[in-house]
mmCIF file of C-alpha atoms in Angstrom:
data_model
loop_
_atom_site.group_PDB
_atom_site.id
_atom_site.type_symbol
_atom_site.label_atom_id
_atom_site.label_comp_id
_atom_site.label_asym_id
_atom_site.label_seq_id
_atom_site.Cartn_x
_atom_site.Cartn_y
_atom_site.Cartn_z
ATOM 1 C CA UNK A 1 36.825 -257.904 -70.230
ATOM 2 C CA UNK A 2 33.463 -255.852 -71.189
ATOM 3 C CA UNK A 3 33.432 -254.437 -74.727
ATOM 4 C CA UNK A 4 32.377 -251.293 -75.785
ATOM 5 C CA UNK A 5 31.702 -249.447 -78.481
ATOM 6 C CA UNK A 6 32.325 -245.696 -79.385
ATOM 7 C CA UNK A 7 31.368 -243.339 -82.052
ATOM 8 C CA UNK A 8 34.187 -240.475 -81.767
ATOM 9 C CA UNK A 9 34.482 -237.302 -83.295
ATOM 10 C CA UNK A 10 38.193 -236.246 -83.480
ATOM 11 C CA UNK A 11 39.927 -232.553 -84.367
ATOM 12 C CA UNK A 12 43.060 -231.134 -84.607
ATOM 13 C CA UNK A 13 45.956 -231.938 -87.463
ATOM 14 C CA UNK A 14 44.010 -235.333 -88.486
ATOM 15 C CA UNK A 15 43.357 -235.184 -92.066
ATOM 16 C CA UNK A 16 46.188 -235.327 -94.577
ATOM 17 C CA UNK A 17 48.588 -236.691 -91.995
ATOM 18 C CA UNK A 18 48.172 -240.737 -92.039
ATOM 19 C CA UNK A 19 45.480 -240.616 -89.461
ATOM 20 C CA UNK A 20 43.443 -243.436 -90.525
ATOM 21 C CA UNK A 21 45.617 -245.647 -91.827
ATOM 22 C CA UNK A 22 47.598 -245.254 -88.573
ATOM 23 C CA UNK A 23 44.413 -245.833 -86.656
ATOM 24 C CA UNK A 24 43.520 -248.758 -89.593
ATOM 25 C CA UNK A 25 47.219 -250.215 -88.681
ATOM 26 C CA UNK A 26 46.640 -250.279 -84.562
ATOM 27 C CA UNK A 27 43.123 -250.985 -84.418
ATOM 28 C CA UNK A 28 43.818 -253.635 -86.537
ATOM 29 C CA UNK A 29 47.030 -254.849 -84.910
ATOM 30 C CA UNK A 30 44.955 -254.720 -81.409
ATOM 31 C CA UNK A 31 42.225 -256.879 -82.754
ATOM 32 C CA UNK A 32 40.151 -254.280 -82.249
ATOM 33 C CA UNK A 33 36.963 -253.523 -85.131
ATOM 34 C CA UNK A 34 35.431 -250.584 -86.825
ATOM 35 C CA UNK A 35 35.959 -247.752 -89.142
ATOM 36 C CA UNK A 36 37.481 -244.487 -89.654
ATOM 37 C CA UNK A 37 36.936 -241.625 -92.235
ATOM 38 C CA UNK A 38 37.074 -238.139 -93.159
ATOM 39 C CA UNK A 39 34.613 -235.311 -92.453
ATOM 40 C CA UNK A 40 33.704 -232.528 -94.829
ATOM 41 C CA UNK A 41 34.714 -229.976 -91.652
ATOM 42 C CA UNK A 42 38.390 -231.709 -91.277
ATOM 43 C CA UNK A 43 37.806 -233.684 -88.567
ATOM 44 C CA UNK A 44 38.029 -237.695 -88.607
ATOM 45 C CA UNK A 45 34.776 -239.555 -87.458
ATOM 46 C CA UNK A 46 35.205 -243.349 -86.001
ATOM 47 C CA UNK A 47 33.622 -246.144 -84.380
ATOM 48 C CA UNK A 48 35.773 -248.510 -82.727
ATOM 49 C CA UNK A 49 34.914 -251.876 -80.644
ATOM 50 C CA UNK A 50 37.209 -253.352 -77.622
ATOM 51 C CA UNK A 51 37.930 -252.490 -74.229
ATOM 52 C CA UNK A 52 37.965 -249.238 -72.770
ATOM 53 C CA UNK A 53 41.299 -249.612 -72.002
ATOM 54 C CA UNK A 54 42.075 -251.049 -75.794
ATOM 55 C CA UNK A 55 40.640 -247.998 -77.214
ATOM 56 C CA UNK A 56 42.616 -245.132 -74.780
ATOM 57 C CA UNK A 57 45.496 -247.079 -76.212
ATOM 58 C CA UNK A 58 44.724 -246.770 -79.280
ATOM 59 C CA UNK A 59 43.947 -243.578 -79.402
ATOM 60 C CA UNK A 60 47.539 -242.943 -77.501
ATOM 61 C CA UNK A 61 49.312 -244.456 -80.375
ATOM 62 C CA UNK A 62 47.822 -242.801 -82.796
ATOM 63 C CA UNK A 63 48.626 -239.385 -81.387
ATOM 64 C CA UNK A 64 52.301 -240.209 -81.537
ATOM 65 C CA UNK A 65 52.297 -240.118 -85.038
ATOM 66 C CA UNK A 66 54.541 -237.874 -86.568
ATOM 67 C CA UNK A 67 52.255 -235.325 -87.979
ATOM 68 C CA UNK A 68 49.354 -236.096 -86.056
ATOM 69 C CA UNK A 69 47.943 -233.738 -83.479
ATOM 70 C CA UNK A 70 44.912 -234.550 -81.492
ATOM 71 C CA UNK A 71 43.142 -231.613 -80.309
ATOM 72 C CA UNK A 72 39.590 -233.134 -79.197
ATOM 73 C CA UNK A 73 37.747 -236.096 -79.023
ATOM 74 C CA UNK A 74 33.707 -236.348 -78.679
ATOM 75 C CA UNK A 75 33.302 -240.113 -77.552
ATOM 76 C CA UNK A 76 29.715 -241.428 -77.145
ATOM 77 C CA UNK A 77 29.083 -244.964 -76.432
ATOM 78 C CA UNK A 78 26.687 -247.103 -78.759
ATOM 79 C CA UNK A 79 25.322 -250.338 -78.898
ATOM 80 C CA UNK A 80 28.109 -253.347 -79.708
ATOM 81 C CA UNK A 81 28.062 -254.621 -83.467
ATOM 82 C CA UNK A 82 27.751 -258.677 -82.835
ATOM 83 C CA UNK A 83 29.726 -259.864 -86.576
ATOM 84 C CA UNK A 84 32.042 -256.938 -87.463
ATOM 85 C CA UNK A 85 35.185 -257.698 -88.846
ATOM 86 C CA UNK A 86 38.630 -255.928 -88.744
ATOM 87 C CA UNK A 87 38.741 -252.161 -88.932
ATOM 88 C CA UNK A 88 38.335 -250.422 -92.019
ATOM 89 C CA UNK A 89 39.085 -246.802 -93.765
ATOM 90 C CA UNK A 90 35.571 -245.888 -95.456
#
């Protein structure tokens, strides 16, 4: 299994609605690293480590929340961090 790394840039109904601690709660439950946090412009920014299959997941679980609504999702891939640990809200 290759890991990647993504930066994403998410919109839609993401702030005020759980979004990162939902994603904190998956990504975390997944084994999966990184961050998540708010943008000035109401979307959610995050970098997130695993598989590409780990993170579509995650990102599907997320989106089921109750109040969440994913509208888009910018994805870029960058460079692995080597001694991250667990995923964290900034």
């Amino acid at each position: 299994m290759n890991k990647i790394r993504q930066h994403m840039k998410i919109s839609g109904c993401v702030q005020g609605v759980g979004f990162r601690y939902r994603a904190k709660y998956v990504a975390n439950s997944m084994g999966l690293t990184g961050w998540v946090k708010n943008e000035w412009d109401g979307t959610v920014e995050m970098e997130v480590q695993g598989t590409i299959e780990q993170l579509n997941r995650m990102l599907t679980v997320i989106n089921q929340g109750t109040y969440i609504q994913i509208d888009d999702i910018k994805r870029r891939e960058i460079p692995c961090e080597e001694h991250e640990n667990g995923f964290h809200v900034r």
